[in-house]
XYZ file of C-alpha atoms in Angstrom:
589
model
C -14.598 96.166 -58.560
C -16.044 96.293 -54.805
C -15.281 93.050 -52.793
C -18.532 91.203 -53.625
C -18.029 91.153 -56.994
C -14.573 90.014 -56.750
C -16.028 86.829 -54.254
C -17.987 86.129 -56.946
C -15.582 85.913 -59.080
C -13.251 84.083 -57.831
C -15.665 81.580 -56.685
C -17.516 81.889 -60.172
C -14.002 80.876 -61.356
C -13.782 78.210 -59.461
C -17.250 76.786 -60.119
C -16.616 77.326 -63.911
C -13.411 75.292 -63.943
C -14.685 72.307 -61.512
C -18.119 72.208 -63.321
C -16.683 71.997 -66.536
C -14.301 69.466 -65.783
C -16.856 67.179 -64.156
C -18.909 67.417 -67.286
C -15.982 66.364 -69.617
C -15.556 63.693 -67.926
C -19.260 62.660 -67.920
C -19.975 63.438 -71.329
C -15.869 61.310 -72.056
C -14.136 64.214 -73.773
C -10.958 66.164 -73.145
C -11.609 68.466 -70.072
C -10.160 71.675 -72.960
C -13.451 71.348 -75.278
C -15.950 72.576 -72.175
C -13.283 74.677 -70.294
C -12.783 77.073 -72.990
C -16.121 77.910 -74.370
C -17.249 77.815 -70.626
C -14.778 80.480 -69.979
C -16.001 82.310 -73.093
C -18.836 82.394 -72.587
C -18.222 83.466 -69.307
C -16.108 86.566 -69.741
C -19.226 87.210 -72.575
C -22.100 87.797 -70.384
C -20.514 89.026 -67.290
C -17.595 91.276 -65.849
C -16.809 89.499 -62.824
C -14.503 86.551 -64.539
C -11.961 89.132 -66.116
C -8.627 88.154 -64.492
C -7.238 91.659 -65.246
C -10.374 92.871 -63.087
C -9.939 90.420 -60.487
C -5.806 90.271 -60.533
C -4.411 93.155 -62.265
C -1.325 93.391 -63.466
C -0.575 90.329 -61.628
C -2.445 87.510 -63.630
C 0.322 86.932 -66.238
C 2.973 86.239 -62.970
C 0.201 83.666 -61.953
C -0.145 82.480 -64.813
C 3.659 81.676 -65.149
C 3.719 80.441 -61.541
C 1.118 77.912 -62.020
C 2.065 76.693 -65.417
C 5.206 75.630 -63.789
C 3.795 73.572 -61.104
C 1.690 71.883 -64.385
C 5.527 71.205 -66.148
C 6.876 69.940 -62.582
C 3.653 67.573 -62.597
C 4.236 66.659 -66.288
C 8.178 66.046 -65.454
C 6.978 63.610 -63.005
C 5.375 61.523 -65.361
C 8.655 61.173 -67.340
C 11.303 58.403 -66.830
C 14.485 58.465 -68.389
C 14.540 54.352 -68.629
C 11.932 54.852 -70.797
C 13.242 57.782 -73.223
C 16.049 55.249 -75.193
C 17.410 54.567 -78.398
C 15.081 55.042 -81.549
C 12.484 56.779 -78.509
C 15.308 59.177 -77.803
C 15.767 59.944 -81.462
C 12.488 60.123 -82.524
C 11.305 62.685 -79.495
C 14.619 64.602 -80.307
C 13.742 65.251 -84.057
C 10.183 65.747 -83.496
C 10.691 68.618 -80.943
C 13.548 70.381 -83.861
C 11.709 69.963 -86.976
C 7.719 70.326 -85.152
C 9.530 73.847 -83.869
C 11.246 75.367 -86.939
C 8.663 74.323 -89.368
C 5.850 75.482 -87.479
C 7.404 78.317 -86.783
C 8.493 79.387 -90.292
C 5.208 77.834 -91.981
C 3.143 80.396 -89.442
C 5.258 83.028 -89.872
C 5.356 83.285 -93.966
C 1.162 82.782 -94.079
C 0.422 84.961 -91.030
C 1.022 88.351 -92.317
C -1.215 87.810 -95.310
C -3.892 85.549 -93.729
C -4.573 87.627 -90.536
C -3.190 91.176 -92.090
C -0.518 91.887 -89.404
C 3.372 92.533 -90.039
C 5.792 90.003 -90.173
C 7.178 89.951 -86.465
C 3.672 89.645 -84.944
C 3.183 86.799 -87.456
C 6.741 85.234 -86.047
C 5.617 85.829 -82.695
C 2.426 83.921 -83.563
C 4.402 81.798 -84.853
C 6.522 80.876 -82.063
C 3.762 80.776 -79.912
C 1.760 77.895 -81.438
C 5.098 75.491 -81.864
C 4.009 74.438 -78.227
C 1.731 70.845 -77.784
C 1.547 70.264 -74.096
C 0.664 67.009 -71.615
C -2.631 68.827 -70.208
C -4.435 67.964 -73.693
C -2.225 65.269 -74.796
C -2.052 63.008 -71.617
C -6.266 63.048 -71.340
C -6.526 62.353 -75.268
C -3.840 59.117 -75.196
C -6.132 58.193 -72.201
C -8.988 58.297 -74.241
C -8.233 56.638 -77.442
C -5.582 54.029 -75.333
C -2.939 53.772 -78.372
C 0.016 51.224 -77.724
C 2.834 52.265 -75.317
C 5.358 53.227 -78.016
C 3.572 55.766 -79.825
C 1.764 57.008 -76.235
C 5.582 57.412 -74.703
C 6.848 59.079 -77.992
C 3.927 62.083 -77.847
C 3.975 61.969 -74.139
C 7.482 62.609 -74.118
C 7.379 65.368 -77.219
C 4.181 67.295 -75.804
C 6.063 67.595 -71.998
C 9.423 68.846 -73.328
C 8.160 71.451 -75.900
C 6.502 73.400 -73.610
C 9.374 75.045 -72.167
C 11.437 75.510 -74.955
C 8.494 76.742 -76.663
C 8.074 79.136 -73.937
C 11.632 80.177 -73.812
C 11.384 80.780 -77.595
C 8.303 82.956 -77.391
C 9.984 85.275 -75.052
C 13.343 85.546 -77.198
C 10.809 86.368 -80.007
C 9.315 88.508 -77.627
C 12.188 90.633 -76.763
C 13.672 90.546 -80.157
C 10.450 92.358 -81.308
C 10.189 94.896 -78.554
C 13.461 96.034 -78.389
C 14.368 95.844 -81.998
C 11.241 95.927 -83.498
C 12.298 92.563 -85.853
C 13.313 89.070 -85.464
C 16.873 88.476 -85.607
C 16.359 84.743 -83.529
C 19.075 83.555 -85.982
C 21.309 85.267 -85.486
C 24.352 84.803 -83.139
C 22.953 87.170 -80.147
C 19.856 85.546 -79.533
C 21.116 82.321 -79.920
C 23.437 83.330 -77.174
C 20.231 83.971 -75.411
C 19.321 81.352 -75.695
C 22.015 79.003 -73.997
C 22.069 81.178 -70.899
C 18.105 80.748 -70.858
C 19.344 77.373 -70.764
C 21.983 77.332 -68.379
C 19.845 79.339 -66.186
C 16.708 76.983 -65.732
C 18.770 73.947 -65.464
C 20.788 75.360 -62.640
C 17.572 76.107 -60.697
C 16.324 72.712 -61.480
C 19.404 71.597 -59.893
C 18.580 73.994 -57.206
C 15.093 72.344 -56.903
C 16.415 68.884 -56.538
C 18.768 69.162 -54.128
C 15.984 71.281 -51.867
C 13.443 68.380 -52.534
C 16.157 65.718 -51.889
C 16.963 67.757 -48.629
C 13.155 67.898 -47.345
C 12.303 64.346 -48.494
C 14.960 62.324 -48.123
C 16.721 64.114 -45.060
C 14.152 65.364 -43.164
C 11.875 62.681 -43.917
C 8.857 64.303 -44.213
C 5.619 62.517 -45.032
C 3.329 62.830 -47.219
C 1.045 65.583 -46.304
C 3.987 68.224 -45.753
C 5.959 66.467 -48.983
C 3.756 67.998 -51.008
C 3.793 70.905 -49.727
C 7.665 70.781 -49.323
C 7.381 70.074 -53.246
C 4.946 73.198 -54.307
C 7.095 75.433 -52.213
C 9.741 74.142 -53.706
C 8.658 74.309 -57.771
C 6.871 77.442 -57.207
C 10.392 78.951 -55.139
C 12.883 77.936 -57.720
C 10.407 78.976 -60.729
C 9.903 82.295 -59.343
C 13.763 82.740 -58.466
C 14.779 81.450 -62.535
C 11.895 83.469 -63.240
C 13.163 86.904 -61.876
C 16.711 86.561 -63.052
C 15.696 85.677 -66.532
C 12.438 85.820 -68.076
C 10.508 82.547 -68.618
C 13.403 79.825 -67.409
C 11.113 79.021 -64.611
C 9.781 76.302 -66.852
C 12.695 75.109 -67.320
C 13.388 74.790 -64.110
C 9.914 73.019 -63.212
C 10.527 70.269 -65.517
C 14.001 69.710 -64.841
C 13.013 69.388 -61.334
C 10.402 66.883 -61.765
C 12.616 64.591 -64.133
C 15.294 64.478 -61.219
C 12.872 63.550 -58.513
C 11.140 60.847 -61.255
C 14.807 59.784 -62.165
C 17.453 60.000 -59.646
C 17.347 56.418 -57.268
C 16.532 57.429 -53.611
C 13.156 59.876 -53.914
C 11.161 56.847 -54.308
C 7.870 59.479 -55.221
C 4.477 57.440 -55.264
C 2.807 56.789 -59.021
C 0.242 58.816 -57.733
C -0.409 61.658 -55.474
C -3.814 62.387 -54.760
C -3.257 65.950 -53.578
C -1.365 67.002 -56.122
C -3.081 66.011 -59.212
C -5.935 66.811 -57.585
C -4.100 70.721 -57.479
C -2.824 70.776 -60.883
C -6.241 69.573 -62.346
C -7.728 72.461 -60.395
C -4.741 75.058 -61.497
C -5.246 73.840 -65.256
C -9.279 74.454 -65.571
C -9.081 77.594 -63.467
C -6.419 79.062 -66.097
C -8.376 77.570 -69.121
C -11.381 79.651 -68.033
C -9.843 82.500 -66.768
C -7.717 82.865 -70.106
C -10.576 82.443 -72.298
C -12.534 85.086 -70.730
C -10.041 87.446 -72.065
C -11.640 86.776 -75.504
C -14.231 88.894 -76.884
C -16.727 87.929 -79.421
C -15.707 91.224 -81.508
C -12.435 90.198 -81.766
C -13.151 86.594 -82.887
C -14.875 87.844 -85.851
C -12.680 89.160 -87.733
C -10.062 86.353 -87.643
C -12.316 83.331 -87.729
C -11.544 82.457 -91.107
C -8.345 83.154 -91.464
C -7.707 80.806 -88.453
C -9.994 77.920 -89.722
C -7.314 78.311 -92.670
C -4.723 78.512 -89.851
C -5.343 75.143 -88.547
C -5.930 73.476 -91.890
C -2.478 74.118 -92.969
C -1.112 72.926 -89.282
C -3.359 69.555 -89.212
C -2.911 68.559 -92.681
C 0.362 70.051 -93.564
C 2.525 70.861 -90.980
C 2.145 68.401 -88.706
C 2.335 65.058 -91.017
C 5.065 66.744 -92.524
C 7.154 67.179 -89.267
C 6.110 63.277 -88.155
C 6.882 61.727 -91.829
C 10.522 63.386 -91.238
C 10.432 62.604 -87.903
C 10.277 59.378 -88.007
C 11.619 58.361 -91.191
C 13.807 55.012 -90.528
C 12.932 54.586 -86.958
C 11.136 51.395 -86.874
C 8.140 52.727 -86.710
C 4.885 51.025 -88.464
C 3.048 52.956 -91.344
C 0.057 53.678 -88.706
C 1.936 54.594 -86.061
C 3.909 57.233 -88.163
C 0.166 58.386 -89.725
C -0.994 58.610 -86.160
C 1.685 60.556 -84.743
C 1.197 62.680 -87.673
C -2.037 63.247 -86.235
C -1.902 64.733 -82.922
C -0.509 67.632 -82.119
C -3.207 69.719 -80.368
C -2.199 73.021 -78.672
C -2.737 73.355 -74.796
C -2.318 75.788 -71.579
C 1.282 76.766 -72.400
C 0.347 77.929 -75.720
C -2.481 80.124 -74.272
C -0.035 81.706 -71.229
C 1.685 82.595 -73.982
C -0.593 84.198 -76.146
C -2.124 85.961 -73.348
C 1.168 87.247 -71.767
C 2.890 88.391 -75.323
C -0.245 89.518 -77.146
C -1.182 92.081 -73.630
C 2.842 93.255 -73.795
C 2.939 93.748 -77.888
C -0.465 95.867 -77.877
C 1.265 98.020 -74.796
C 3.880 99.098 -76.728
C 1.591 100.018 -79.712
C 2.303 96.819 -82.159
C 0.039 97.006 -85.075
C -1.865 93.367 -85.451
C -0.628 92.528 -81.967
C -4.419 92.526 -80.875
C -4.881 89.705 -82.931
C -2.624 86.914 -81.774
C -4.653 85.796 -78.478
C -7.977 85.231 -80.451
C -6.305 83.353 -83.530
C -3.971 81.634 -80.366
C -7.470 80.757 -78.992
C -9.255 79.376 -82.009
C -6.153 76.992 -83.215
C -6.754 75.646 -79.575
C -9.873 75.477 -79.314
C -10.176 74.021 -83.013
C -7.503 71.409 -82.956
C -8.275 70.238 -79.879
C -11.674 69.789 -81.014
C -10.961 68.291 -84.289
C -8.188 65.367 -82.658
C -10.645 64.973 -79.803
C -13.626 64.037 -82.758
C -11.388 61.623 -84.680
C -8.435 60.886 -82.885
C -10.307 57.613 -81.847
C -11.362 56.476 -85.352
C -7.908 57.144 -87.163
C -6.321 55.210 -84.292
C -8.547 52.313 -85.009
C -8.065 52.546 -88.804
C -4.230 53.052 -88.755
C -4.536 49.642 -85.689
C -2.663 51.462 -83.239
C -4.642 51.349 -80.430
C -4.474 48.891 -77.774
C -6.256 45.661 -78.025
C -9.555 45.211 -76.505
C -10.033 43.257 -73.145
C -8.199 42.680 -70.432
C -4.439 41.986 -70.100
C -3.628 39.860 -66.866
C -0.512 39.569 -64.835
C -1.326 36.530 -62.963
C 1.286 35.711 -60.078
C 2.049 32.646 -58.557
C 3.427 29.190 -59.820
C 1.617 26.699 -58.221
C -0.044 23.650 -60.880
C -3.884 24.773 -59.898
C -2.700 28.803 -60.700
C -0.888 27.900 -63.978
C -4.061 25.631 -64.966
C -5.931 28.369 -64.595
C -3.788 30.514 -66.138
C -4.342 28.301 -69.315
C -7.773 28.703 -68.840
C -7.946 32.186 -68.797
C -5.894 32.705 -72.344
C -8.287 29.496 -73.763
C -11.262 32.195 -72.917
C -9.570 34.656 -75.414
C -7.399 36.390 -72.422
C -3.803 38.062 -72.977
C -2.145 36.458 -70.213
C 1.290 37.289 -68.088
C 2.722 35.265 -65.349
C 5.156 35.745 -62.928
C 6.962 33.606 -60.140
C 10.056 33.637 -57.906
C 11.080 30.070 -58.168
C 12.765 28.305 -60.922
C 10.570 25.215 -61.009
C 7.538 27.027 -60.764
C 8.825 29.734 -63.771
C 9.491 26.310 -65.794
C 6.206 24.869 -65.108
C 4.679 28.011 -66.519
C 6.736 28.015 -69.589
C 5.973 24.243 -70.026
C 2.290 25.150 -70.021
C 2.809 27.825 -72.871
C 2.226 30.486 -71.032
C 3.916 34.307 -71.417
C 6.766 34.266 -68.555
C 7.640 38.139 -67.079
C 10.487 38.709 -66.763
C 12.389 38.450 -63.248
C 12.202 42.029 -62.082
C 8.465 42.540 -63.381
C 7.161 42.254 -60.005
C 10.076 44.509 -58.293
C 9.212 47.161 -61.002
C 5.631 47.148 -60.031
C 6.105 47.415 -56.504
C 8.348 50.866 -56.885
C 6.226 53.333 -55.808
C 7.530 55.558 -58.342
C 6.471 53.570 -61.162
C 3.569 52.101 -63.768
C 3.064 48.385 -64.841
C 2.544 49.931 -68.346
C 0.373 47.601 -70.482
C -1.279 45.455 -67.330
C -4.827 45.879 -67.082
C -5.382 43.459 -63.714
C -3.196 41.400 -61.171
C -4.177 38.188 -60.082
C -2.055 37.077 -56.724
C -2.673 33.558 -55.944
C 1.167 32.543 -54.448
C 0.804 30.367 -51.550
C 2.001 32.956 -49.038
C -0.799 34.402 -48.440
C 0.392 37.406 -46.487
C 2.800 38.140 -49.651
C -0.571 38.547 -51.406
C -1.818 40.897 -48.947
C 1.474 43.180 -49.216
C 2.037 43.262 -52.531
C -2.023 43.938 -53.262
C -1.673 47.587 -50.857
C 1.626 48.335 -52.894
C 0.434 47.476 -56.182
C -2.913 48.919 -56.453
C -1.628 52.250 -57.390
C 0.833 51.362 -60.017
C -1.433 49.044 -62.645
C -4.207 50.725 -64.815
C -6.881 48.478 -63.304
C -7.648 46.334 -60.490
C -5.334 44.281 -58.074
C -7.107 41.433 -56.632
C -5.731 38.372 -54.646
C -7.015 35.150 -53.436
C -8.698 34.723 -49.592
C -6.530 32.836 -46.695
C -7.054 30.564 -45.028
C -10.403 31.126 -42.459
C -9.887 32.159 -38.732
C -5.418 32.555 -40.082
C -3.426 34.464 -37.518
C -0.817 35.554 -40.347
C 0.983 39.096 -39.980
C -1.172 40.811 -42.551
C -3.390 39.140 -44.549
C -6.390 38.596 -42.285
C -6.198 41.963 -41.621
C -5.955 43.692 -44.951
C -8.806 45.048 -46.856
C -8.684 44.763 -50.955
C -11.063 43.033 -53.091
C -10.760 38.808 -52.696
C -10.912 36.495 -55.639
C -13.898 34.003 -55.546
C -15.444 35.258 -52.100
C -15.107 33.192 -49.059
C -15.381 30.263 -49.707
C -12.914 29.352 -51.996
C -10.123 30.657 -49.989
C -6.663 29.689 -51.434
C -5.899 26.577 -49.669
C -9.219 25.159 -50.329
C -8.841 25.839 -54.355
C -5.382 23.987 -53.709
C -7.075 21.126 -52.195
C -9.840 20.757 -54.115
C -7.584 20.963 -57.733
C -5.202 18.541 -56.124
C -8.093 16.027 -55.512
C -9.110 16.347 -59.143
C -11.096 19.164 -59.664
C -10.277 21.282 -62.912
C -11.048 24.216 -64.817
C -13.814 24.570 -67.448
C -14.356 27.492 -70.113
C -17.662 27.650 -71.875
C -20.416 29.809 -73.081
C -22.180 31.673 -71.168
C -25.314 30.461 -72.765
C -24.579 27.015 -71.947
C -26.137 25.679 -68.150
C -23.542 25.850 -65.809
C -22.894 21.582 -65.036
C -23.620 20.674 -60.987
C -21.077 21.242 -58.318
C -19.074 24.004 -60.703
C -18.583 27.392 -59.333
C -18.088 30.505 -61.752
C -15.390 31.908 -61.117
C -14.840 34.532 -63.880
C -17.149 35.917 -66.132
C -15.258 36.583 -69.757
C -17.185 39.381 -71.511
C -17.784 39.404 -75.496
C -15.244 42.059 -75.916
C -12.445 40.313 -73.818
C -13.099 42.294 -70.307
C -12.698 40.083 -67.364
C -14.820 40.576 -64.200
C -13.874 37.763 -61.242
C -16.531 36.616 -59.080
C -15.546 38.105 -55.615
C -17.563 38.803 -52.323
C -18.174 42.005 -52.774
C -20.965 42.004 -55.468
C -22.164 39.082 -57.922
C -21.432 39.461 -61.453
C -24.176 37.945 -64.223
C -23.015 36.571 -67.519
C -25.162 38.374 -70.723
C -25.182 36.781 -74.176
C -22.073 36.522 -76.210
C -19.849 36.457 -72.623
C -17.866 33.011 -71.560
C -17.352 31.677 -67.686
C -14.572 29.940 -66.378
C -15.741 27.247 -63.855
C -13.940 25.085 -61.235
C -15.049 21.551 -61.353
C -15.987 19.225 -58.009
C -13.282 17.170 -56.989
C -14.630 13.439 -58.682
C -15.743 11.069 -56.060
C -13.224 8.370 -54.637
C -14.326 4.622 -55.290
C-alpha cells in the first residue's frame, strides 16, 4: 500500500470507530451492534481498512496490547468489598461451569454443524467461553437491573476474559504442536498454573510500579495516566513475551490492586482514560470485522444461527440454573442471569489471532472459526441488546423507576421536606452527622444511611451505587460546597446543594460553581427562617393552581423523576406530574 492509502486508512479507521459509536449512542444501543457491521461493511467495499494491509504481521501484538489496557480498565471497575459471600460463590461457579460446558457443548456440535475436525471445533470452543465488560457494562447500563444481579455479571464478564484467553492459547498450542487436545490432561494443566503464576507476578510487578509513580512520586493527573498506560501496556508486554497470553492476566490483576489496596485513592472516573479505552475498543471492533469476507459468511450462516440457539437457550440457562442454585437468588434474577451472556472484544482477538495461526499451519476448517466467532457476536449481542430490556421487566429485576434521593442534612425544615419528597412518591435516603439530628430523621419515618454513607461517597475511588441525586442542605454551607465538587463524580446523577447566605465571605462556598437548589432567593438561611416562622411544605397536582405566596420548588414527574427548581433554567410541570411547594410564613396578629 503507498502512504496515502495507508492515511486513509488509519484515519478511515478512526472515523469508522468514533462515528459508529456516536450513533449507538444516539440511536440508545450497545456501541457492538453498529461497530461491527460498520467494520464489515467496511473491509467489503474497500482495501484500505485491512489491518494486515495497514499493520502486518503486527496487528495481532496490537491487538493483545490494547485488549489489556481494556482488562486493566475493566479491573478498575472491580472492588473486592463488593465480591463477598453468596456474590463470591455465585461469580466463582458461574465462571467453572459457563467455561467447561460451553466449551464441551461447542466442541461435540461443532464438527458436525460447521464440518471441521474435532480440535478446530475445541478451539472454537474455547474461544467463545469468553463474555466480556465492553458489551456487558453498556447493556446493564441500558436496561438498569438491580445492583446484585448487575455486580454478579459485571464481576463474571471481567474475570472470564483472561482465563478465557489463557485457555484459548493452551488449546492453541495443544493443537499445533500435537495436533489434538489433551487440555485434561496433567501437562497442560501444568500449563496452566505457570500461566497463572506468571500473570499474577507481573500484576504484582504492575502495582508496585503504579504505587511507586503515584503514590511516591506524586504525580498528577495528567502524567498518572500516562504513568498507568506505560505501566499496563509494560508489564503486559513483558508477561506477554515470557509466556504467551498472561498479559491479561496481568492487566486485570493490576487494576484490582490499584481499585483495592488502601492508599491509591484512583478517581471513579478518569476522563482520559475511558475516553482511550472507548477509542481502543471501537477501533479494534472495526478493524477485526473487516477481516470478514462476505464469501466466507455464507457458508456458515446457518450453522451459526444454530450455534447461538443452542448457547442462548441451552447453554447459558443451563450454566446460571446451576450456578445459582441455593444462593438466595429470586426466580427472575436467576432467569435473567440466564439471559445474558453476549460475547465481546476478547472473544474476537481471539478468533482473529488463533483462526490466522491454525490456517498457517494448514488446519483443515481452521478458516472457519473467525466468521462463525463473528456471527455468535454479532448475533447474541444483537439478540440480548433487542430483549434484554423486556425480560428484565417481566422477570422485575430492573431498577425501579424515578429518582432515588440521598438527602443530607438534619435540620427540622430539611427532614420536613424530606417527608415531603417520599409523600410525592420519592425513594428517599437521609444522612446526618449528629445524633439528635439522625433521631429526628428516624422519628419522622424516614430511611437513615448508615454512618459511613457519606465517607464512602466522598472516596474518590468509589460509586454511591443505587443514588440517583444528592440533596445537601446542612447548615454549613461551605460543607455543602466541598462535598458537592467531591461528590459529583461518584453518584449516577446530579449533586445539587442549597445557596448561602448573599454577599457570605465563607472559605468556599461563595466561590464554588455547581448547580443551587431553588435559585437565589431562597438561599439556605432564608428557607430556615421562613419554615421556622411557620411556613411548610405542600405536595399536590400539578394540575391544581399553585395557592398565593407558594414557591415550587420541585417538580415530581408522572414516572417518579425529580427535577428541582434551580437558577439555572425553569422547569414546567406537564399533566400527570406533582410539585412540592413552600408555603408563606402565616402573618403574626
Amino acid at each position: 500500500m503507498t502512504d496515502d492509502e495507508i492515511l486513509f486508512g488509519l484515519a478511515l479507521t478512526v472515523v469508522l470507530a468514533t462515528g459508529s459509536q456516536v450513533l449507538a449512542s444516539k440511536l440508545r444501543v450497545p456501541a457492538l451492534i453498529v461497530l461491527l457491521p460498520a467494520g464489515f461493511t467496511a473491509g467489503a467495499l474497500t482495501d484500505v481498512v485491512h489491518p494486515d494491509k495497514l499493520m502486518g504481521a503486527n496487528f495481532s501484538s496490537l491487538v493483545s496490547l490494547a485488549v489489556a489496557v481494556i482488562l486493566y480498565d475493566a479491573g478498575l471497575g472491580l472492588n473486592l468489598r463488593n465480591l463477598t459471600g453468596r456474590t463470591r460463590w455465585i461469580v466463582g461457579r458461574l465462571l467453572v461451569f459457563g467455561v467447561l460446558v460451553t466449551f464441551l457443548v461447542t466442541g461435540a456440535v461443532g464438527p458436525a454443524m460447521f464440518d471441521m475436525p474435532l480440535r478446530v471445533a475445541a478451539m472454537l470452543g474455547m474461544i467463545l467461553v469468553v463474555s466480556g465488560p465492553t458489551v456487558v457494562g453498556p447493556l446493564l447500563d441500558y436496561v438498569r437491573p438491580n445492583d446484585k444481579v448487575r455486580r454478579i455479571l459485571i464481576w463474571e464478564g471481567t474475570l472470564t476474559d483472561p482465563i478465557g484467553g489463557i485457555l484459548g492459547a493452551l488449546t492453541f498450542h495443544a493443537i499445533a504442536t500435537s495436533h489434538r487436545v489433551d487440555i485434561g490432561r496433567g501437562y497442560q494443566l501444568g500449563q496452566f498454573g505457570i500461566s497463572l503464576a506468571v500473570g499474577l507476578i507481573g500484576g504484582a510487578v504492575g502495582a508496585a510500579l503504579l504505587w511507586w509513580t503515584l503514590r511516591v512520586l506524586r504525580l498528577g493527573e495528567t502524567l498518572g495516566t500516562l504513568a498507568q498506560l506505560a505501566t499496563v501496556i509494560a508489564v503486559s508486554a513483558g508477561c506477554d513475551i515470557v509466556r504467551d497470553d498472561t498479559g491479561l492476566i496481568a492487566a486485570i490483576v493490576t487494576g484490582l490492586a490499584v481499585t483495592n489496596i488502601r492508599g491509591f485513592d484512583m478517581p471513579a472516573r478518569r476522563p482520559f482514560f475511558e475516553t482511550l479505552v472507548q477509542l481502543i475498543i471501537g477501533l479494534l471492533f472495526v478493524s477485526i470485522s473487516t477481516t470478514v469476507t462476505p464469501s466466507s459468511l455464507v457458508p456458515v450462516l446457518l450453522p451459526a444461527l444454530g450455534l447461538i440457539a443452542i448457547l442462548v437457550l441451552v447453554v447459558r440457562p443451563l450454566v446460571a440454573f446451576a450456578a445459582t442454585a441455593q444462593s438466595g437468588l429470586t426466580t427472575g434474577e436467576r432467569a435473567f442471569i440466564g439471559w445474558m451472556a453476549p460475547r465481546g472484544i476478547v472473544a474476537a482477538a481471539t478468533a482473529s489471532a488463533f483462526s490466522a495461526s491454525l490456517v498457517d499451519r494448514g488446519e483443515s476448517g481452521a478458516e472457519k472459526i473467525l466468521p462463525v466467532a463473528f456471527l455468535v457476536i454479532v448475533g447474541t449481542v444483537l439478540l440480548y441488546a433487542l430483549t434484554a430490556t423486556p425480560v428484565a421487566r417481566r422477570l422485575a429485576v430492573v431498577k425501579p423507576s424515578g429518582t432515588r434521593v440521598l438527602l443530607v442534612g438534619g435540620e427540622p425544615w430539611v427532614v420536613d421536606m424530606g417527608r415531603s419528597l417520599r409523600t410525592a412518591g420519592l425513594d428517599v435516603l437521609m444522612w446526618a452527622g449528629l445524633d439528635e439530628e439522625r433521631q429526628r430523621i428516624k422519628d419522622a419515618g424516614i430511611q437513615l444511611a448508615r454512618g459511613d454513607l457519606l465517607a464512602t461517597a466522598t472516596n474518590p475511588g468509589a460509586r454511591l451505587e443505587g443514588v440517583t441525586a444528592v440533596f445537601l442542605a446542612t447548615d454549613d454551607d461551605d460543607f455543602n460546597a466541598l462535598a458537592s465538587v467531591v461528590m459529583q463524580d461518584n453518584v449516577e446523577g446530579p449533586v445539587y446543594r442549597v445557596g448561602p447566605p448573599h454577599e457570605s465571605h465563607g472559605v468556599v462556598a461563595p466561590y464554588t460553581g455547581g448547580a443551587i437548589l431553588f435559585g437565589s432567593s431562597l438561599v439556605r438561611h432564608a428557607l430556615a427562617a421562613r419554615y421556622e416562622a411557620g411556613a411548610r411544605f405542600l405536595v399536590q397536582s400539578a394540575s391544581t393552581p399553585v395557592p398565593a405566596d407558594h414557591d415550587t420548588l420541585f417538580v415530581v414527574r408522572a414516572d417518579r423523576r425529580l427535577e428541582p427548581v434551580t437558577g439555572d433554567e425553569p422547569v414546567t410541570p406537564q399533566e400527570g406530574d406533582s410539585v412540592v411547594l413552600l408555603g408563606s410564613a402565616p402573618l403574626t396578629q
